[in-house]
PDB file of C-alpha atoms in Angstrom:
ATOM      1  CA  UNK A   1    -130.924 201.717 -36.728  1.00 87.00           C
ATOM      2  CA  UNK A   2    -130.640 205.577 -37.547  1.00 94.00           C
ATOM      3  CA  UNK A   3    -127.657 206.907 -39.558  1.00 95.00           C
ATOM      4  CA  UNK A   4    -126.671 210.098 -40.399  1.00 96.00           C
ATOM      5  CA  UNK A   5    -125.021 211.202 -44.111  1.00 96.00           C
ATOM      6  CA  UNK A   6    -121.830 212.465 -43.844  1.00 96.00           C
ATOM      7  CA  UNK A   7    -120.655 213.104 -47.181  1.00 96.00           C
ATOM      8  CA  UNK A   8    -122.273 213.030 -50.753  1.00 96.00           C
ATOM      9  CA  UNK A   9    -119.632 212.797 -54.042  1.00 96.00           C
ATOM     10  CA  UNK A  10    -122.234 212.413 -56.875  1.00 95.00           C
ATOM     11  CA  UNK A  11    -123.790 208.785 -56.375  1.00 96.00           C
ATOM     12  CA  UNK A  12    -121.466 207.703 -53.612  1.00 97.00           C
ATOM     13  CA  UNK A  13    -122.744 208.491 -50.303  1.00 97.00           C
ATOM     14  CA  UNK A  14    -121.320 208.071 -46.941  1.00 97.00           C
ATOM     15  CA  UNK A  15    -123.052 207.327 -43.693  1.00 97.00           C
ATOM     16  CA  UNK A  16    -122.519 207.133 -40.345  1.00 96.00           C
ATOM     17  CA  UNK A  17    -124.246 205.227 -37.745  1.00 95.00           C
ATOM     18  CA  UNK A  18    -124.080 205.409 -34.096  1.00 92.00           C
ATOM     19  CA  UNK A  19    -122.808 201.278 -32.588  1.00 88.00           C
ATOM     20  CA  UNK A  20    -124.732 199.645 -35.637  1.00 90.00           C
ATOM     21  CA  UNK A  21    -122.315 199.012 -38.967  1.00 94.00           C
ATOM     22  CA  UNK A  22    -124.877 197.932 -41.529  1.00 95.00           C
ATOM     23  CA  UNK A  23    -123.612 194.720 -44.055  1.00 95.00           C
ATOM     24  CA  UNK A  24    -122.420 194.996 -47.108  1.00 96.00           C
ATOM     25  CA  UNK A  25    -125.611 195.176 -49.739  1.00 96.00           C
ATOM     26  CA  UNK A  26    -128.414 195.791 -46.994  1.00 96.00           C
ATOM     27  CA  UNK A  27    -130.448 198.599 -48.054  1.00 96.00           C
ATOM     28  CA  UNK A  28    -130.545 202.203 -46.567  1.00 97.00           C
ATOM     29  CA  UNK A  29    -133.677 203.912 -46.705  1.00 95.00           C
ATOM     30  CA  UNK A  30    -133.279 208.357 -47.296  1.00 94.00           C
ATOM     31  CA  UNK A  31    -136.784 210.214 -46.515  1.00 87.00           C
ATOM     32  CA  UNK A  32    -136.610 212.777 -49.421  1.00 86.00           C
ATOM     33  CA  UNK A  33    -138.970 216.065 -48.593  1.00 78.00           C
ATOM     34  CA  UNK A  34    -138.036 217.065 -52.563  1.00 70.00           C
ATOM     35  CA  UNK A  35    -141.519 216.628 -55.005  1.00 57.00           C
ATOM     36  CA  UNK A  36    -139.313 214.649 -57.611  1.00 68.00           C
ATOM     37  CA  UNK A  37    -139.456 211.197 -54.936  1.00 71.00           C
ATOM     38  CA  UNK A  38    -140.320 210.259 -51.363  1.00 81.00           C
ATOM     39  CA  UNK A  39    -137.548 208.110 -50.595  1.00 87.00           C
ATOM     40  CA  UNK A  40    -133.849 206.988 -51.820  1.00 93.00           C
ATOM     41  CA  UNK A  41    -132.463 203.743 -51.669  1.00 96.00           C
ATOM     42  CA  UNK A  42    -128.628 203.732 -50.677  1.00 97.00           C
ATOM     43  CA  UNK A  43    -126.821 200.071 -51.334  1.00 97.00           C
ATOM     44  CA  UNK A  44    -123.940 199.499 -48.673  1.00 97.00           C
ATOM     45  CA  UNK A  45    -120.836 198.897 -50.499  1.00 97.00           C
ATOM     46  CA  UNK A  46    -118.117 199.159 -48.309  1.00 97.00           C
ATOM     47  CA  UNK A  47    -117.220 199.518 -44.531  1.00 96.00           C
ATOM     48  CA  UNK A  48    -114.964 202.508 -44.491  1.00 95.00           C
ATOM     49  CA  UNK A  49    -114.274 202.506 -40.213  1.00 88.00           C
ATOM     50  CA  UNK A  50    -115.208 203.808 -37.476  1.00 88.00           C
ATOM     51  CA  UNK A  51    -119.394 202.953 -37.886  1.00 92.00           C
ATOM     52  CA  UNK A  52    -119.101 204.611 -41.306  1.00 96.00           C
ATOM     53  CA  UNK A  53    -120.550 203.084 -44.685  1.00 97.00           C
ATOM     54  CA  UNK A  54    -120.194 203.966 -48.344  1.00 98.00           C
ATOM     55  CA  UNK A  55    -122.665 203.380 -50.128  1.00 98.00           C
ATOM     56  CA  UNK A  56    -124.025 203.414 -54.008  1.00 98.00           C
ATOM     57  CA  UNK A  57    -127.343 205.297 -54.456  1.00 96.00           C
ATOM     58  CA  UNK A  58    -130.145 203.838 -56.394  1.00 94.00           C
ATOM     59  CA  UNK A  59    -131.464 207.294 -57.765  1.00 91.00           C
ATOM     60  CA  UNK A  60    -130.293 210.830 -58.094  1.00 90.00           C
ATOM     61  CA  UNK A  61    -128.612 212.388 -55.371  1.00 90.00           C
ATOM     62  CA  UNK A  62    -130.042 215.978 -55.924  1.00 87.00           C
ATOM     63  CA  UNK A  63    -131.074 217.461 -52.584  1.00 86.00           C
ATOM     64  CA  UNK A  64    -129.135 215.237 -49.849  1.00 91.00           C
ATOM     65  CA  UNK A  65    -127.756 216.760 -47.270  1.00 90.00           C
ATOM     66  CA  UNK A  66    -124.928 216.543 -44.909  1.00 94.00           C
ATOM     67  CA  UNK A  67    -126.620 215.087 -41.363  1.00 93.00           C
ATOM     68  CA  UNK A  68    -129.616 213.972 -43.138  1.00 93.00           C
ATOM     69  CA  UNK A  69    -131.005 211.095 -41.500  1.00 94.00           C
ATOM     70  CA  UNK A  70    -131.453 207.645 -42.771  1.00 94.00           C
ATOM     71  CA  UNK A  71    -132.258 204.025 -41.867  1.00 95.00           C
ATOM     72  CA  UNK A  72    -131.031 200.526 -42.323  1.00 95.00           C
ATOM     73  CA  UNK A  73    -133.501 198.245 -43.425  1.00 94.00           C
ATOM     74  CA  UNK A  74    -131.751 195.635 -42.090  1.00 94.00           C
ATOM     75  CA  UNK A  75    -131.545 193.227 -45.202  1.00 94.00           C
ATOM     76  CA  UNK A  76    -130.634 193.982 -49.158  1.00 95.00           C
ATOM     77  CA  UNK A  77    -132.938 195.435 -51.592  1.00 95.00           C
ATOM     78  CA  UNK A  78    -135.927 193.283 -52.615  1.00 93.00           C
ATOM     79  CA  UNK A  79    -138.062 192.928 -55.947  1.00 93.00           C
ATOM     80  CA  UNK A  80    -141.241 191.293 -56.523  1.00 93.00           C
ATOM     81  CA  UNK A  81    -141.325 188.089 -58.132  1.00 93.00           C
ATOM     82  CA  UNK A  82    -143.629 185.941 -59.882  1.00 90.00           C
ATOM     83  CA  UNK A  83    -146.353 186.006 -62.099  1.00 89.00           C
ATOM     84  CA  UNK A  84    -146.814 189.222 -61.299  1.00 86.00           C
ATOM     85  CA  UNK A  85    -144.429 190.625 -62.915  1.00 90.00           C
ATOM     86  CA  UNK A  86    -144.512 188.877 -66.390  1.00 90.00           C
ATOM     87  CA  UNK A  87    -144.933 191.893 -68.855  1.00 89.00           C
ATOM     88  CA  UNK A  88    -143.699 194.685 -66.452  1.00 91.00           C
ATOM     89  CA  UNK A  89    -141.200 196.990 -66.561  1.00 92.00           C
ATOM     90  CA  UNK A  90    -139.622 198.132 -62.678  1.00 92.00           C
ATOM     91  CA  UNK A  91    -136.626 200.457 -61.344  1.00 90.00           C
ATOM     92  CA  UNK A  92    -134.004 198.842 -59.879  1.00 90.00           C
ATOM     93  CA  UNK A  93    -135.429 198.723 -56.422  1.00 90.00           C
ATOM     94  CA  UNK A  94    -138.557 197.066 -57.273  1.00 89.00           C
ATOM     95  CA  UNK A  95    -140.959 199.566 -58.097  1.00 88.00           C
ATOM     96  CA  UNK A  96    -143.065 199.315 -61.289  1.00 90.00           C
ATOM     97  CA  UNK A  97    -142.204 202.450 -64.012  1.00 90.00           C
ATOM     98  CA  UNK A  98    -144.815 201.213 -66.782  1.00 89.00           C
ATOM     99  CA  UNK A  99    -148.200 203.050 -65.359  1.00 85.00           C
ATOM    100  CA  UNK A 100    -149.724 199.929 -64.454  1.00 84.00           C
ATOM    101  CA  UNK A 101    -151.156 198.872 -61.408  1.00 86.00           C
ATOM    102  CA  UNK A 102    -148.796 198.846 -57.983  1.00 86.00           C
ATOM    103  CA  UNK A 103    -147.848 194.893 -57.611  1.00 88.00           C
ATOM    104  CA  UNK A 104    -149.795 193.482 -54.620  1.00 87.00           C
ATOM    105  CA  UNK A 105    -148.083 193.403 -50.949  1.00 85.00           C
ATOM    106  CA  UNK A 106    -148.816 189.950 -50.734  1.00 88.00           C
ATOM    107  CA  UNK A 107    -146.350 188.881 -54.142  1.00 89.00           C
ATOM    108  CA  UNK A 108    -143.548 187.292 -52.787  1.00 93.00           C
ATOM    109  CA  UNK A 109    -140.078 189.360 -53.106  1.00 93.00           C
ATOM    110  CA  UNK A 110    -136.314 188.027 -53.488  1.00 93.00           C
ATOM    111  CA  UNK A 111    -133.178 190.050 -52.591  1.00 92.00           C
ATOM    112  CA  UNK A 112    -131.438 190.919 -56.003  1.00 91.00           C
ATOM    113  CA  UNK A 113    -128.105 189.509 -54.690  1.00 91.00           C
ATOM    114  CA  UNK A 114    -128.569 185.776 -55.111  1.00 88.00           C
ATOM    115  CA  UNK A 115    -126.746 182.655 -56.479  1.00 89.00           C
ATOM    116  CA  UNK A 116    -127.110 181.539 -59.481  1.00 87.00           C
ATOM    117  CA  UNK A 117    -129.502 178.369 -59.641  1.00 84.00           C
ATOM    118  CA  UNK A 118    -127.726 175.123 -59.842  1.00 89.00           C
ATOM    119  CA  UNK A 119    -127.465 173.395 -62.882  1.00 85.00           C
ATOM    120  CA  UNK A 120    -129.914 170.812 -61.371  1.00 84.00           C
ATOM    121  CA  UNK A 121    -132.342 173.792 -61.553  1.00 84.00           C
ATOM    122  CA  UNK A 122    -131.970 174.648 -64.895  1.00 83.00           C
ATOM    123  CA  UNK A 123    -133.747 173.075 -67.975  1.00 78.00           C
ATOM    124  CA  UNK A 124    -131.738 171.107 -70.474  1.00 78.00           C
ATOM    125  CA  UNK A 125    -134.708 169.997 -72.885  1.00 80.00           C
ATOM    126  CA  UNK A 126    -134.414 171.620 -76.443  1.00 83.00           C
ATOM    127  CA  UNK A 127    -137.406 173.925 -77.381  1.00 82.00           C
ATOM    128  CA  UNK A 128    -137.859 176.560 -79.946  1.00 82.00           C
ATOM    129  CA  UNK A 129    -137.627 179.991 -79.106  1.00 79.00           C
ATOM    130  CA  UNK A 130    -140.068 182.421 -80.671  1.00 82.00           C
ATOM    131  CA  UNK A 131    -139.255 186.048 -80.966  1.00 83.00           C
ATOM    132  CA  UNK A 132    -141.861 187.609 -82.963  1.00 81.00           C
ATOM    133  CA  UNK A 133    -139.497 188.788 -85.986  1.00 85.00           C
ATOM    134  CA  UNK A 134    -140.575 186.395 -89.149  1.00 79.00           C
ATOM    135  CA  UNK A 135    -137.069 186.579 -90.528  1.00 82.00           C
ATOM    136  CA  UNK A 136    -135.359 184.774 -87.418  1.00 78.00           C
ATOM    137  CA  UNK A 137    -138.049 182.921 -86.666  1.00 71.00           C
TER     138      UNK A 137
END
């Protein structure tokens, strides 16, 4: 599912792809040959006609080109889940930014377009909720 970009207006990009029209929120994958990244993650937002797509970038936009190629992923952008990610700090498409160590393949990942969890779900039970500053505490 190649695309092509067609036009770039700061973080807005649009993309055109030949008899495949990507949903709305499935990820776009840009091969960067810049040193700053390797890749750029475009968000669909909107179907704009004719097999053309705008979407959001995820990163700066420095460097893309008109008929640059690109990919559909074929689902929405995922982040890692878990224990493994108690303490972290990640980008907005999932990859960590604190120096630590890459979270494993195997971690399970969740699309960061969900529904909220029902209130079923949620905990009612009354607790105390420690923040580490004496005076609130």
């Amino acid at each position: 599912m190649k695309g092509k970009i067609i036009q770039v207006m700061g973080p807005v990009v649009d993309v055109e792809f030949d008899g495949y029209l990507p949903e709305i929120n499935e990820a776009i994958d840009v091969v960067l040959t810049n040193a700053n990244a390797d890749r750029l993650v475009l968000e669909v937002a909107a179907h704009i006609g004719d097999s053309r797509v705008r979407t959001i970038a995820m990163d700066m936009t420095e460097g893309l080109q008109r008929g640059q190629e690109c990919n559909a992923t074929g689902g929405p952008i995922k982040v890692p889940v878990g224990e493994a990610v108690l303490g972290r700090i990640f980008n907005v498409i999932g990859d960590p930014v604190d120096e630590g160590e890459a979270v494993s393949a195997d971690a399970p990942r969740w699309s960061i377009h969900r529904a909220a969890p029902s209130f079923e779900e949620q905990s009612t039970k009354t607790e105390m909720f420690e923040t580490g500053i004496k005076v609130v505490d």
